[in-house]
PDB file of C-alpha atoms in Angstrom:
ATOM      1  CA  MET A   1     -16.789  25.215  11.811  1.00 70.00           C
ATOM      2  CA  ASN A   2     -17.332  21.937   9.914  1.00 85.00           C
ATOM      3  CA  THR A   3     -14.324  19.598   9.819  1.00 88.00           C
ATOM      4  CA  TRP A   4     -14.675  19.215   6.050  1.00 90.00           C
ATOM      5  CA  PHE A   5     -14.076  22.954   5.595  1.00 88.00           C
ATOM      6  CA  TRP A   6     -10.306  22.640   6.150  1.00 92.00           C
ATOM      7  CA  TYR A   7     -10.114  19.895   3.531  1.00 92.00           C
ATOM      8  CA  ALA A   8     -11.982  22.217   1.166  1.00 86.00           C
ATOM      9  CA  ILE A   9      -9.436  24.990   1.824  1.00 90.00           C
ATOM     10  CA  GLY A  10      -6.554  22.569   1.237  1.00 91.00           C
ATOM     11  CA  ALA A  11      -8.104  21.268  -1.982  1.00 89.00           C
ATOM     12  CA  ALA A  12      -8.738  24.814  -3.224  1.00 87.00           C
ATOM     13  CA  VAL A  13      -5.146  25.857  -2.569  1.00 91.00           C
ATOM     14  CA  LEU A  14      -3.688  22.723  -4.168  1.00 94.00           C
ATOM     15  CA  TYR A  15      -5.973  22.838  -7.209  1.00 91.00           C
ATOM     16  CA  GLY A  16      -5.156  26.525  -7.631  1.00 90.00           C
ATOM     17  CA  LEU A  17      -1.443  25.747  -7.547  1.00 93.00           C
ATOM     18  CA  HIS A  18      -2.125  22.816  -9.901  1.00 94.00           C
ATOM     19  CA  GLN A  19      -3.389  25.200 -12.585  1.00 94.00           C
ATOM     20  CA  ILE A  20      -0.564  27.695 -12.034  1.00 93.00           C
ATOM     21  CA  PHE A  21       2.008  24.918 -12.452  1.00 96.00           C
ATOM     22  CA  THR A  22       0.154  23.528 -15.484  1.00 95.00           C
ATOM     23  CA  LYS A  23       0.311  26.975 -17.108  1.00 95.00           C
ATOM     24  CA  MET A  24       4.043  27.195 -16.346  1.00 96.00           C
ATOM     25  CA  ALA A  25       4.674  23.656 -17.646  1.00 97.00           C
ATOM     26  CA  SER A  26       2.639  24.049 -20.842  1.00 96.00           C
ATOM     27  CA  ASN A  27       5.359  26.041 -22.587  1.00 94.00           C
ATOM     28  CA  GLY A  28       7.962  23.352 -21.973  1.00 97.00           C
ATOM     29  CA  ILE A  29       6.166  20.032 -22.486  1.00 97.00           C
ATOM     30  CA  SER A  30       3.586  18.679 -24.911  1.00 96.00           C
ATOM     31  CA  ASP A  31       0.006  18.134 -23.805  1.00 96.00           C
ATOM     32  CA  GLY A  32       0.070  14.319 -23.802  1.00 96.00           C
ATOM     33  CA  LEU A  33       3.427  13.970 -22.089  1.00 97.00           C
ATOM     34  CA  GLY A  34       2.629  16.771 -19.642  1.00 96.00           C
ATOM     35  CA  GLY A  35      -0.687  15.154 -18.761  1.00 96.00           C
ATOM     36  CA  PHE A  36       1.024  11.797 -18.297  1.00 97.00           C
ATOM     37  CA  VAL A  37       3.632  13.304 -15.960  1.00 97.00           C
ATOM     38  CA  VAL A  38       0.912  15.099 -13.960  1.00 96.00           C
ATOM     39  CA  GLU A  39      -1.326  12.053 -13.610  1.00 96.00           C
ATOM     40  CA  GLY A  40       1.572   9.644 -13.043  1.00 97.00           C
ATOM     41  CA  THR A  41       2.896  11.849 -10.261  1.00 97.00           C
ATOM     42  CA  ALA A  42      -0.606  12.061  -8.773  1.00 97.00           C
ATOM     43  CA  ALA A  43      -0.893   8.259  -8.851  1.00 97.00           C
ATOM     44  CA  LEU A  44       2.504   7.892  -7.183  1.00 98.00           C
ATOM     45  CA  THR A  45       1.511  10.395  -4.479  1.00 97.00           C
ATOM     46  CA  ILE A  46      -1.637   8.398  -3.721  1.00 97.00           C
ATOM     47  CA  LEU A  47       0.371   5.150  -3.729  1.00 97.00           C
ATOM     48  CA  VAL A  48       2.677   6.629  -1.061  1.00 97.00           C
ATOM     49  CA  TYR A  49      -0.419   7.592   0.967  1.00 96.00           C
ATOM     50  CA  LEU A  50      -1.788   4.049   0.687  1.00 96.00           C
ATOM     51  CA  ALA A  51       1.571   2.596   1.760  1.00 96.00           C
ATOM     52  CA  TRP A  52       1.589   4.976   4.732  1.00 96.00           C
ATOM     53  CA  LEU A  53      -1.881   3.736   5.735  1.00 96.00           C
ATOM     54  CA  LYS A  54      -0.947   0.086   5.208  1.00 95.00           C
ATOM     55  CA  PHE A  55       2.337   0.115   7.085  1.00 95.00           C
ATOM     56  CA  GLY A  56       1.242   2.702   9.651  1.00 93.00           C
ATOM     57  CA  GLY A  57      -1.384   0.296  10.954  1.00 80.00           C
ATOM     58  CA  GLU A  58      -4.401   2.407   9.979  1.00 91.00           C
ATOM     59  CA  TRP A  59      -5.581   0.614   6.828  1.00 94.00           C
ATOM     60  CA  ASN A  60      -9.246   1.505   6.350  1.00 94.00           C
ATOM     61  CA  GLN A  61      -9.622   1.227   2.585  1.00 97.00           C
ATOM     62  CA  THR A  62     -12.662  -0.549   1.131  1.00 97.00           C
ATOM     63  CA  SER A  63     -14.177  -0.843  -2.332  1.00 97.00           C
ATOM     64  CA  SER A  64     -17.189  -2.036  -4.277  1.00 97.00           C
ATOM     65  CA  ALA A  65     -17.765  -2.614  -7.975  1.00 98.00           C
ATOM     66  CA  SER A  66     -19.710   0.641  -8.308  1.00 97.00           C
ATOM     67  CA  GLY A  67     -17.044   2.550  -6.359  1.00 97.00           C
ATOM     68  CA  VAL A  68     -14.326   1.260  -8.675  1.00 97.00           C
ATOM     69  CA  GLY A  69     -16.429   1.977 -11.758  1.00 97.00           C
ATOM     70  CA  TYR A  70     -17.149   5.564 -10.749  1.00 97.00           C
ATOM     71  CA  SER A  71     -13.496   6.023  -9.805  1.00 97.00           C
ATOM     72  CA  VAL A  72     -12.502   4.918 -13.325  1.00 97.00           C
ATOM     73  CA  LEU A  73     -14.931   7.451 -14.811  1.00 97.00           C
ATOM     74  CA  THR A  74     -13.462  10.104 -12.495  1.00 96.00           C
ATOM     75  CA  GLY A  75      -9.967   9.209 -13.671  1.00 96.00           C
ATOM     76  CA  ILE A  76     -11.015   9.548 -17.303  1.00 96.00           C
ATOM     77  CA  CYS A  77     -12.516  12.981 -16.567  1.00 95.00           C
ATOM     78  CA  VAL A  78      -9.385  14.117 -14.722  1.00 95.00           C
ATOM     79  CA  GLY A  79      -7.076  12.803 -17.458  1.00 96.00           C
ATOM     80  CA  VAL A  80      -8.963  14.405 -20.335  1.00 96.00           C
ATOM     81  CA  GLY A  81      -9.480  17.583 -18.281  1.00 95.00           C
ATOM     82  CA  THR A  82      -5.732  17.796 -17.676  1.00 96.00           C
ATOM     83  CA  LEU A  83      -5.092  17.455 -21.409  1.00 96.00           C
ATOM     84  CA  PHE A  84      -7.649  20.206 -22.085  1.00 96.00           C
ATOM     85  CA  PHE A  85      -5.927  22.527 -19.616  1.00 95.00           C
ATOM     86  CA  PHE A  86      -2.535  21.920 -21.244  1.00 95.00           C
ATOM     87  CA  LEU A  87      -4.047  22.622 -24.670  1.00 96.00           C
ATOM     88  CA  LEU A  88      -5.869  25.700 -23.376  1.00 95.00           C
ATOM     89  CA  PHE A  89      -2.607  27.188 -22.108  1.00 95.00           C
ATOM     90  CA  GLN A  90      -0.587  26.107 -25.165  1.00 96.00           C
ATOM     91  CA  LYS A  91      -3.138  27.854 -27.405  1.00 95.00           C
ATOM     92  CA  GLY A  92      -2.649  31.087 -25.475  1.00 94.00           C
ATOM     93  CA  GLY A  93      -5.465  30.811 -22.954  1.00 92.00           C
ATOM     94  CA  PRO A  94      -4.954  32.988 -19.882  1.00 90.00           C
ATOM     95  CA  LEU A  95      -4.535  31.640 -16.368  1.00 90.00           C
ATOM     96  CA  SER A  96      -7.367  33.988 -15.413  1.00 85.00           C
ATOM     97  CA  ALA A  97      -9.718  31.751 -17.436  1.00 85.00           C
ATOM     98  CA  VAL A  98      -9.339  28.913 -14.941  1.00 87.00           C
ATOM     99  CA  PRO A  99     -11.591  30.288 -12.166  1.00 83.00           C
ATOM    100  CA  MET A 100     -14.473  30.724 -14.600  1.00 80.00           C
ATOM    101  CA  ILE A 101     -13.904  27.249 -16.035  1.00 85.00           C
ATOM    102  CA  LEU A 102     -13.942  25.804 -12.550  1.00 86.00           C
ATOM    103  CA  ALA A 103     -17.042  27.887 -11.777  1.00 82.00           C
ATOM    104  CA  GLY A 104     -18.719  26.216 -14.751  1.00 82.00           C
ATOM    105  CA  GLY A 105     -17.789  22.867 -13.244  1.00 86.00           C
ATOM    106  CA  ALA A 106     -19.153  24.047  -9.907  1.00 84.00           C
ATOM    107  CA  ALA A 107     -22.431  24.963 -11.615  1.00 84.00           C
ATOM    108  CA  ILE A 108     -22.637  21.458 -13.105  1.00 89.00           C
ATOM    109  CA  MET A 109     -21.983  19.960  -9.668  1.00 89.00           C
ATOM    110  CA  ALA A 110     -24.584  22.179  -8.005  1.00 88.00           C
ATOM    111  CA  VAL A 111     -27.231  21.266 -10.582  1.00 89.00           C
ATOM    112  CA  ALA A 112     -26.386  17.565 -10.182  1.00 93.00           C
ATOM    113  CA  GLY A 113     -26.614  17.956  -6.414  1.00 91.00           C
ATOM    114  CA  ILE A 114     -30.103  19.383  -6.729  1.00 92.00           C
ATOM    115  CA  LEU A 115     -31.382  16.995  -9.417  1.00 94.00           C
ATOM    116  CA  PHE A 116     -29.738  13.697  -8.474  1.00 94.00           C
ATOM    117  CA  PHE A 117     -28.685  13.948  -4.832  1.00 94.00           C
ATOM    118  CA  LYS A 118     -31.740  15.809  -3.528  1.00 93.00           C
ATOM    119  CA  GLU A 119     -29.745  18.724  -2.123  1.00 91.00           C
ATOM    120  CA  PRO A 120     -31.849  21.822  -1.397  1.00 92.00           C
ATOM    121  CA  ALA A 121     -32.337  24.324  -4.234  1.00 92.00           C
ATOM    122  CA  SER A 122     -31.806  27.406  -2.078  1.00 91.00           C
ATOM    123  CA  TRP A 123     -31.783  30.867  -3.619  1.00 93.00           C
ATOM    124  CA  GLN A 124     -28.059  31.131  -2.781  1.00 90.00           C
ATOM    125  CA  ARG A 125     -27.271  27.922  -4.649  1.00 86.00           C
ATOM    126  CA  LEU A 126     -29.355  28.968  -7.656  1.00 91.00           C
ATOM    127  CA  LEU A 127     -27.711  32.407  -7.663  1.00 91.00           C
ATOM    128  CA  GLY A 128     -24.288  30.754  -7.557  1.00 84.00           C
ATOM    129  CA  ILE A 129     -25.166  28.594 -10.560  1.00 83.00           C
ATOM    130  CA  THR A 130     -26.415  31.661 -12.446  1.00 89.00           C
ATOM    131  CA  LEU A 131     -23.293  33.677 -11.627  1.00 86.00           C
ATOM    132  CA  ALA A 132     -21.001  30.810 -12.654  1.00 81.00           C
ATOM    133  CA  ILE A 133     -22.709  30.484 -16.037  1.00 83.00           C
ATOM    134  CA  THR A 134     -22.676  34.285 -16.455  1.00 86.00           C
ATOM    135  CA  GLY A 135     -18.941  34.293 -15.718  1.00 79.00           C
ATOM    136  CA  LEU A 136     -18.333  31.701 -18.434  1.00 77.00           C
ATOM    137  CA  ILE A 137     -20.293  33.758 -20.944  1.00 82.00           C
ATOM    138  CA  LEU A 138     -18.406  36.933 -20.007  1.00 82.00           C
ATOM    139  CA  LEU A 139     -15.088  35.085 -20.279  1.00 73.00           C
ATOM    140  CA  LYS A 140     -15.870  34.190 -23.891  1.00 71.00           C
ATOM    141  CA  LYS A 141     -15.929  37.875 -24.902  1.00 66.00           C
TER     142      LYS A 141
END
C-alpha cells in the first residue's frame, strides 16, 4: 500500500470531523467569528508543528516565491470556504450536504489534474467526476 494512503485516511477523518464540529459550532457563534476561531486555531496548530520541527532537530522547511503565493491563495480559499460552511449550516443546510459539496470539489480537482497536471483521464476518473457532479445536482432537489 502507498505510504500516502494513510495520510489520506487521516485527512479524510479530520476533515470529516471538521465539518461535524463546524455544524455543531454554527448555532453558537457567528460566521465571521467562528471562521476566525477555526482558522486561528489551525494556524496555532501548524505553528506548534513548526516549533516541534525546529527544536526537535528535524527542520526541513523550504519556500519559494511561487510556493508562498499559492499558499496565500490556498489560505484565502480555506478562509472563505470556512465562512461558507458556517453560513450553510446557519441557514439550515444539512450536514449530509457536505459529502456532495466535497465531491464537487473533488471533481474540480480531478478535472484540473487531467487538464493542467497531465494526469491520466481514465474511465474511472471520468466516472468519478460525473458521479460527483450528479450528486451535486441531486442534492439541490
